Structure formats: structure tokens, C-alpha cells
Tab-separated table of C-alpha atoms (C1' of nucleotides) in Angstrom:
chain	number	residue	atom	x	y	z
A	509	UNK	CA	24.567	-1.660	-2.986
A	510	UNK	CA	27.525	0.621	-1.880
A	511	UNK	CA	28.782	0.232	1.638
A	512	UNK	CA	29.056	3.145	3.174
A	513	UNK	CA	31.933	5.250	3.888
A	514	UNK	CA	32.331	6.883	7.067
A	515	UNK	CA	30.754	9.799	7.630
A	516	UNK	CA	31.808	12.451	10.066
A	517	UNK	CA	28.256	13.375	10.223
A	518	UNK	CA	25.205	11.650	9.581
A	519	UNK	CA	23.917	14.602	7.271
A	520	UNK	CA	26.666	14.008	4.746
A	521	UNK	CA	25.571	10.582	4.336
A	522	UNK	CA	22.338	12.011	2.861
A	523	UNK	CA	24.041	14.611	0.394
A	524	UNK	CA	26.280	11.819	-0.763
A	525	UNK	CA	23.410	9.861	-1.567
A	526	UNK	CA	20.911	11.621	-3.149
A	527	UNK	CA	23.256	15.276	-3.495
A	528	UNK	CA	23.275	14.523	-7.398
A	529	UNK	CA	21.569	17.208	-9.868
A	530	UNK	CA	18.972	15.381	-10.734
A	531	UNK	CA	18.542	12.680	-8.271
A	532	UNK	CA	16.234	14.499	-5.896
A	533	UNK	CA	13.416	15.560	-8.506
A	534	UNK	CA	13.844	11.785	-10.120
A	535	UNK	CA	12.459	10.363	-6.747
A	536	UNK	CA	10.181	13.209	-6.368
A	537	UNK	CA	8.863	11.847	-9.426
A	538	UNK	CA	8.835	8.195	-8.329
A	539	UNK	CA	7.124	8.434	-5.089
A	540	UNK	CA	3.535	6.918	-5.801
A	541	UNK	CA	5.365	6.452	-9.127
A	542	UNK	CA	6.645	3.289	-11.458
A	543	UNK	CA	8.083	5.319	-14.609
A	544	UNK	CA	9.298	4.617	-17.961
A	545	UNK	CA	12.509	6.100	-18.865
A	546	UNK	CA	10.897	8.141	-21.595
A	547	UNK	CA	7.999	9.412	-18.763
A	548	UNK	CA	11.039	10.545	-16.807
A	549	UNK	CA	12.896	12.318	-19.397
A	550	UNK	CA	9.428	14.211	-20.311
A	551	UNK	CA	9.128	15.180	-16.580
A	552	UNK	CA	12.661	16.075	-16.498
A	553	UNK	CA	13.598	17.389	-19.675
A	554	UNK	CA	16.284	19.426	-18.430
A	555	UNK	CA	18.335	16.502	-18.144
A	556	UNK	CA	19.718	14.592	-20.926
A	557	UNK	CA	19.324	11.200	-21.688
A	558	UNK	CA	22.889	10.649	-20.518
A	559	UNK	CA	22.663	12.073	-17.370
A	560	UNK	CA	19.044	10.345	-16.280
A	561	UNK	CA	20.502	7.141	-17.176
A	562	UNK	CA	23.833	8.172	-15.430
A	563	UNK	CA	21.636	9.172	-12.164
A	564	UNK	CA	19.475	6.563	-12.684
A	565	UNK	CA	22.075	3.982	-12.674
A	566	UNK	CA	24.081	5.421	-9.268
A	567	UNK	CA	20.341	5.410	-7.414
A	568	UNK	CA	19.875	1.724	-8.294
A	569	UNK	CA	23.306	1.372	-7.220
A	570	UNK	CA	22.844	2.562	-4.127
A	571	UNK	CA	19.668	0.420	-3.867
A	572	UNK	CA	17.387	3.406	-4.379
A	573	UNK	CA	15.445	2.842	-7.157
A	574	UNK	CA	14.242	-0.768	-8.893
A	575	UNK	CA	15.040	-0.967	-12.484
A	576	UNK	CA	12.783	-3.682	-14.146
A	577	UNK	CA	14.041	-4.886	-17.553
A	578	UNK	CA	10.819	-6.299	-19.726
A	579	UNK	CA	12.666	-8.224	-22.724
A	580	UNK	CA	10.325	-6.840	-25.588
A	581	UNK	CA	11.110	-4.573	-28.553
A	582	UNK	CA	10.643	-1.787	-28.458
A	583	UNK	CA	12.354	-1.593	-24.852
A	584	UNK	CA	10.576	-1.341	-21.624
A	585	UNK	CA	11.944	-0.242	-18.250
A	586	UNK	CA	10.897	0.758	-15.385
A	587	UNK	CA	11.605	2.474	-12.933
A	588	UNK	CA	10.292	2.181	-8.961
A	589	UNK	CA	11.211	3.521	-5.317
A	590	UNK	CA	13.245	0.383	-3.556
A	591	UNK	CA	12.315	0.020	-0.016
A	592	UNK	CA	15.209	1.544	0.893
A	593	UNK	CA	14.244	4.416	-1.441
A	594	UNK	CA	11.209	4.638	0.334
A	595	UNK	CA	12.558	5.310	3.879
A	596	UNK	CA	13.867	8.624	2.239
A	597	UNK	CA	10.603	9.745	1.455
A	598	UNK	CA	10.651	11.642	5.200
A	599	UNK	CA	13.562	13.926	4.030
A	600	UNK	CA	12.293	14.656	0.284
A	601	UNK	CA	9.191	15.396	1.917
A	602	UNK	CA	10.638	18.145	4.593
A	603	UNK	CA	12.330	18.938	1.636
A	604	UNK	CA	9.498	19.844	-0.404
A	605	UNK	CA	7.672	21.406	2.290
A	606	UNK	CA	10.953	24.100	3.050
A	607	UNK	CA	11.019	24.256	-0.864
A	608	UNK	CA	7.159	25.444	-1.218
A	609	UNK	CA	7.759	27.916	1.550
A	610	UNK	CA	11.089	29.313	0.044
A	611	UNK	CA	9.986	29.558	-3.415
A	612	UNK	CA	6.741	31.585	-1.726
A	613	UNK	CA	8.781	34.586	0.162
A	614	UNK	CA	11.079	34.395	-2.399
A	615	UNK	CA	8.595	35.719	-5.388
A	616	UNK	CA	7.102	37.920	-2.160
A	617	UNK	CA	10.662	39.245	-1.888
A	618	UNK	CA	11.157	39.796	-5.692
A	619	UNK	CA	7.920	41.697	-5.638
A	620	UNK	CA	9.334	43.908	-2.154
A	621	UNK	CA	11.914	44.457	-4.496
A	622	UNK	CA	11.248	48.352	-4.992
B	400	UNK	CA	20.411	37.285	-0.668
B	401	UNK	CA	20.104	35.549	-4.460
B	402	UNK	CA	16.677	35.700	-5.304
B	403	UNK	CA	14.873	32.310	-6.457
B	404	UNK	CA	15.392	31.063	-10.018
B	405	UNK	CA	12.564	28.723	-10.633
B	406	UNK	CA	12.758	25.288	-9.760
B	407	UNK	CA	10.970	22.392	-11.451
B	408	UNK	CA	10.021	21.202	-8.049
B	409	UNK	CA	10.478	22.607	-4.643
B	410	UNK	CA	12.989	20.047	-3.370
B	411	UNK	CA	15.183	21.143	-6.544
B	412	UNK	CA	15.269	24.392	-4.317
B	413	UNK	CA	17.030	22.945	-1.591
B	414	UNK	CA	19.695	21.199	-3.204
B	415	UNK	CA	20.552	24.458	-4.376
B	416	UNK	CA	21.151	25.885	-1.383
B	417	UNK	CA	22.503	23.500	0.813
B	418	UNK	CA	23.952	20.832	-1.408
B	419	UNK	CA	27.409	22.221	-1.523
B	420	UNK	CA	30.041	19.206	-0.402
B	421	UNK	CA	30.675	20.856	3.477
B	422	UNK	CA	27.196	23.045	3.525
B	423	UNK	CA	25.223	20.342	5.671
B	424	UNK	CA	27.579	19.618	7.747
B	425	UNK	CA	28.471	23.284	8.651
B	426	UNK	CA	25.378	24.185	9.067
B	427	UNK	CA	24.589	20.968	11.523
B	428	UNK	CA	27.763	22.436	13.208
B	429	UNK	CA	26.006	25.980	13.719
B	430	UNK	CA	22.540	24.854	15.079
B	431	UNK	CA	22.862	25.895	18.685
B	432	UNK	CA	26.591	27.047	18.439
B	433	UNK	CA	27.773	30.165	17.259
B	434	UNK	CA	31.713	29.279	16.328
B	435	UNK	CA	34.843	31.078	14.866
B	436	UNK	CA	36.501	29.998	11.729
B	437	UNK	CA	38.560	27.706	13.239
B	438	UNK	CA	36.231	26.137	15.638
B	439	UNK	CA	34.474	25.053	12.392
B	440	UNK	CA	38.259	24.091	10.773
B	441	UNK	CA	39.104	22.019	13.917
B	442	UNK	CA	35.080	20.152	13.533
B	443	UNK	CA	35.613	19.741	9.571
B	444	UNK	CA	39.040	18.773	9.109
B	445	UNK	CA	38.870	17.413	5.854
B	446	UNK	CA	37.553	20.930	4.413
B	447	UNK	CA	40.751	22.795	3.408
B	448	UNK	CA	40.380	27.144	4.490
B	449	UNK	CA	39.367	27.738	1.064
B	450	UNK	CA	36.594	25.305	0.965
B	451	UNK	CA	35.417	26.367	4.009
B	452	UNK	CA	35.557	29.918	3.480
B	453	UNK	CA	33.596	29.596	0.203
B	454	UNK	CA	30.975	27.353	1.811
B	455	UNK	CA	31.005	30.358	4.072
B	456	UNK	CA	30.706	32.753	1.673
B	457	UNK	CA	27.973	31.054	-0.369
B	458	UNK	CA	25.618	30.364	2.876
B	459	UNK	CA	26.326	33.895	3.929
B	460	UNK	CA	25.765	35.354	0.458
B	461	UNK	CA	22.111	33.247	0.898
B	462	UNK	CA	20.952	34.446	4.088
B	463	UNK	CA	21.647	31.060	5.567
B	464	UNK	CA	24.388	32.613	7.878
B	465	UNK	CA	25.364	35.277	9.693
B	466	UNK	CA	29.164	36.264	9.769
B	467	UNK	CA	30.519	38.330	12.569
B	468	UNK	CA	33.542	40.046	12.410
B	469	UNK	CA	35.389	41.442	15.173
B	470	UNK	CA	37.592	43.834	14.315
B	471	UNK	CA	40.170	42.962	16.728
B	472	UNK	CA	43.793	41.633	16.624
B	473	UNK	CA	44.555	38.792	15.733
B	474	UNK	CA	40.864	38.340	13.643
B	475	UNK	CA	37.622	37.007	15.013
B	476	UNK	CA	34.991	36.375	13.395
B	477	UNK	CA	31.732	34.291	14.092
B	478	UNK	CA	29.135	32.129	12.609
B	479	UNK	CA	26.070	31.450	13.109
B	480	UNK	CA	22.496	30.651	11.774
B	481	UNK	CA	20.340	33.212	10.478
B	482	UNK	CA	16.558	33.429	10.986
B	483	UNK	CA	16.268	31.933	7.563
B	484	UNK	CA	19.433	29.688	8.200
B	485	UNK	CA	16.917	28.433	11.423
B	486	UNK	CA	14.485	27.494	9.187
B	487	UNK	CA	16.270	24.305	7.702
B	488	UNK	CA	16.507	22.848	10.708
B	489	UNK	CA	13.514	20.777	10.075
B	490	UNK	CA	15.309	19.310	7.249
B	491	UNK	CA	18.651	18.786	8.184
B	492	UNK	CA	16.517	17.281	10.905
B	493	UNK	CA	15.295	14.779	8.781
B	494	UNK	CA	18.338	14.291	6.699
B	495	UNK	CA	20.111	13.685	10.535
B	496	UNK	CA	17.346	10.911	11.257
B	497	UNK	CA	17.819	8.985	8.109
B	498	UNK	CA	21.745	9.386	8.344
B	499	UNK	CA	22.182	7.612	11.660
B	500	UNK	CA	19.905	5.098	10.424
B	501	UNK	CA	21.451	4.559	7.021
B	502	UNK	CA	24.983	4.325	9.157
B	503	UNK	CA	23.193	1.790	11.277
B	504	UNK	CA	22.377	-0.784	8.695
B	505	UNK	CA	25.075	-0.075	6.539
B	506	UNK	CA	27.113	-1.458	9.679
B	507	UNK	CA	24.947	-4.185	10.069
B	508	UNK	CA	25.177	-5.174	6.148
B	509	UNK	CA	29.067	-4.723	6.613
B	510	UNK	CA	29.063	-6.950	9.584
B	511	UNK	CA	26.877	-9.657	7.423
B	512	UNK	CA	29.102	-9.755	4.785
B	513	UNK	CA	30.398	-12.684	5.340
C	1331	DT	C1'	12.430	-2.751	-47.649
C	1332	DA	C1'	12.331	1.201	-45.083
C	1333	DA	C1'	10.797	3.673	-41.173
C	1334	DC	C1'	9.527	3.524	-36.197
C	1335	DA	C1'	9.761	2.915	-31.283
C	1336	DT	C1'	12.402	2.739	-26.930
C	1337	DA	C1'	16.163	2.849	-24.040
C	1338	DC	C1'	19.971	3.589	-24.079
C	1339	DT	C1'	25.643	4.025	-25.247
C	1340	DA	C1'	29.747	6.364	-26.960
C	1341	DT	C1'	32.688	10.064	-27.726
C	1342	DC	C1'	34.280	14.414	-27.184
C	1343	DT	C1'	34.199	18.944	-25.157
C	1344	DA	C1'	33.262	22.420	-21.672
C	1345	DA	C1'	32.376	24.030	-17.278
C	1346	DA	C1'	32.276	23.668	-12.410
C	1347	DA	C1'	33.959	22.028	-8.128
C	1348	DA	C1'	37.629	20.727	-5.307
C	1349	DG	C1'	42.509	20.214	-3.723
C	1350	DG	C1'	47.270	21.838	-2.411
C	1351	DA	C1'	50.561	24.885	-1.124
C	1352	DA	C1'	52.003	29.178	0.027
C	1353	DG	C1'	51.265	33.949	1.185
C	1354	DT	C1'	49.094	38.223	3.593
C	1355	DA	C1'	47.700	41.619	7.199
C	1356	DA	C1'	47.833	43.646	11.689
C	1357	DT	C1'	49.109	43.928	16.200
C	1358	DA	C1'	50.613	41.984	20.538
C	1359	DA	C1'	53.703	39.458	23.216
C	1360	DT	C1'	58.619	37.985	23.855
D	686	DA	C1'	63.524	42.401	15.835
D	687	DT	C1'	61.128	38.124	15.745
D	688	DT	C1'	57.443	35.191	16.450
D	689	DA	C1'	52.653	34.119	17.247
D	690	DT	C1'	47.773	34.424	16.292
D	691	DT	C1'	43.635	34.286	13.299
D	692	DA	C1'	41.128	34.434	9.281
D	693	DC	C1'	41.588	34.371	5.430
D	694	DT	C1'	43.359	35.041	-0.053
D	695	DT	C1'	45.907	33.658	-4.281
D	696	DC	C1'	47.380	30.890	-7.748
D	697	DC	C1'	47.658	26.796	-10.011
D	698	DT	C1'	46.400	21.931	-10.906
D	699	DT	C1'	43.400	17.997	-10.873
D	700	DT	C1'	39.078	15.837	-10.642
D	701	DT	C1'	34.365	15.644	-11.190
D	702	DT	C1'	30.255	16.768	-13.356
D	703	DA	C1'	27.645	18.116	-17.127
D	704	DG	C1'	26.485	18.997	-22.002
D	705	DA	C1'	25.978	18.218	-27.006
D	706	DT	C1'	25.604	15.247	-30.684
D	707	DA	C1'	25.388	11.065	-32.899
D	708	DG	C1'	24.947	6.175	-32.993
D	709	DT	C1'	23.170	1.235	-31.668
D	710	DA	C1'	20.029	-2.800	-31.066
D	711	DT	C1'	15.866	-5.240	-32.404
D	712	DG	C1'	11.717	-6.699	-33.586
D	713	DT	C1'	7.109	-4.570	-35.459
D	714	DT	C1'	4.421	-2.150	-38.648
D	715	DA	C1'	3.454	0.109	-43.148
DNA sequence: TAACATACTATCTAAAAAGGAAGTAATAAT
DNA sequence: ATTATTACTTCCTTTTTAGATAGTATGTTA
């Protein structure tokens, strides 16, 4: 796990964690979750392969997410919220809750629109 | 104020508007201060004018902020949170609680690194 | 023997974000 | 006339992030 850099505010520590395109709908995803990588990508099809393995592998990292190899063929991984990963769940959530509202008044707005 | 695109999921929508590189931190500068350009220069040192003034720009352009301008010799101008800018506060909030206790432990783990 | 499944990896290109250094505008004070 | 103040703006370069496309490994199944 990455020590952490200083931060001249505690805020920024967040961003630099979890400020990645993807990274905040991947544990979105994973919270009550334990994923495949092919589960993710069809959740999250917007991102390629490439850049849900590249997000995947900074989160588990930064000690975010478990990545559990199974040694069969075809492949098997999953993917899980780390204990650490869980203590974020707080912030995603006042996340999601400002989200729903702002995604609300915005279509109200578009519709005040003239 | 951009209207919404649409977001996979509502926390998407936040990173969008607030996960510019100095955006948290400005805008953890502005609850309960209303501050000139330089006041925020002299908090954020390591964001150059430019960055700063497109951070700026970019909150302002989303109703985050209001900008103030004086039009007085030599310039003032002043920042502050909007009504909708208020709003986060819940979340940076959160982000502020997990940040100091992320910097916590990550001081701990430094310290028990041998 | 060939196709299939899964979870990637590799390579190259393009686009976006950030950094650095210098310059501008207007007026007031010296 | 020169300098100071404040809030930028401009231009150019570098770095970072993202995207597209194709390829790999390995047993299992048809």
C-alpha cells in the first residue's frame, strides 16, 4: 500500500485516492459486491479493458480493493472492497446522495429551460 | 451553469464537478470565507495563477462559485460559495473526515515501518 | 484439431491536464 | 517618470490520462 504523501489538506488525500475516472463507480459497484472482472466491465462498459485493469490495479495498490486469483482455466478473479475500502463507503455514499439530488434539478432545470 | 450529461451512477456526477486537481481544496478554502485571488494563491501555493484561475473559472462556470469583481484599482475580486456551491459541503464533509483519518494511519503505518 | 472462455497485456496514438515563464492593464503613490 | 499593486492572460512545453486494436496463456469442450 502507498504511503501517503503530504497533503496540504485532508480533502486532497481523498481525490488522490479515488479521483480516477473510473475508480468511484468501480467501488460503487463493489459495495455489497465481490465481482468478476468480466461483471465489472459489463457494468462499466464505458471503460476498456485496459483502463479497469489499470484502475483496478492502482485501487488494490492503494489497499482498496482485494483481488483474489483462483488458479483455474478459464481465469477467475475477483474482485472485493478491502477494509480499508470499506471505511470509504461514508464519502461514496454522501456522494451518491449529492449525485441523486443534482442529477434531479438538473433534468428539472433542462425542462425550465424555455 | 452546464447542464447534466448523464451519469452511469450519481457519484460519477460528482467527480465531474469537483474532481479537478485544486477544486476540493479551493472549495474547502471558501466554506465560511469569502477570499480574493490571492488569499486563495497564498493558501494553495503549489497551484500556479493559471491553474487556479481555471479551477476558478470551471467552478464558477458550474454554479459552484460566485466571483466578485470590484472594479477598482489595482483589481479585486472575490470568491465565494454559491447556494449550490453550499450544497457540497456535506461531502467535502465526508471526504474531510476520512482524510484526517487516512493521514492518521498512514502516519502510524510510516512510523511502523520498521 | 479447432474453437471457446476469461482475464488480461502490449503497443501505439490521441487527447486532456498541468507546468513554467513572461506579459498586460489601469491607476495610484512616490 | 517610475514603481507598485492585483488579477489575471498568453504561449509554449511536458506529463498524464485515455482510447483503439490486437494479441497471449491455458486448459476444456465439441
Amino acid at each position: 500500500m502507498r504511503t501517503a504523501k503530504s497533503f496540504s489538506c485532508p480533502v486532497e488525500a481523498v481525490v488522490n485516492l479515488i479521483g480516477g475516472k473510473y475508480k468511484t463507480v468501480i467501488l460503487w459497484h463493489l459495495i455489497n459486491n465481490t465481482l468478476r472482472f468480466n461483471q465489472l466491465q459489463k457494468q462499466i462498459p464505458q471503460a476498456t479493458p485496459k483502463m479497469l485493469t489499470q484502475q483496478l490495479r492502482e485501487l488494490e495498490h492503494d489497499g482498496i480493493v482485494n483481488r483474489k486469483v483462483y488458479p483455474v482455466v478459464p481465469p477467475k478473479t475477483e474482485y472485493s472492497l478491502s477494509q480499508f475500502g470499506l471505511s470509504l463507503i461514508p464519502v461514496l455514499d454522501s456522494m451518491r446522495k449529492w449525485g441523486v439530488e443534482y442529477i434531479k434539478s438538473a433534468g428539472k432545470q433542462i425542462l425550465s429551460e424555455k
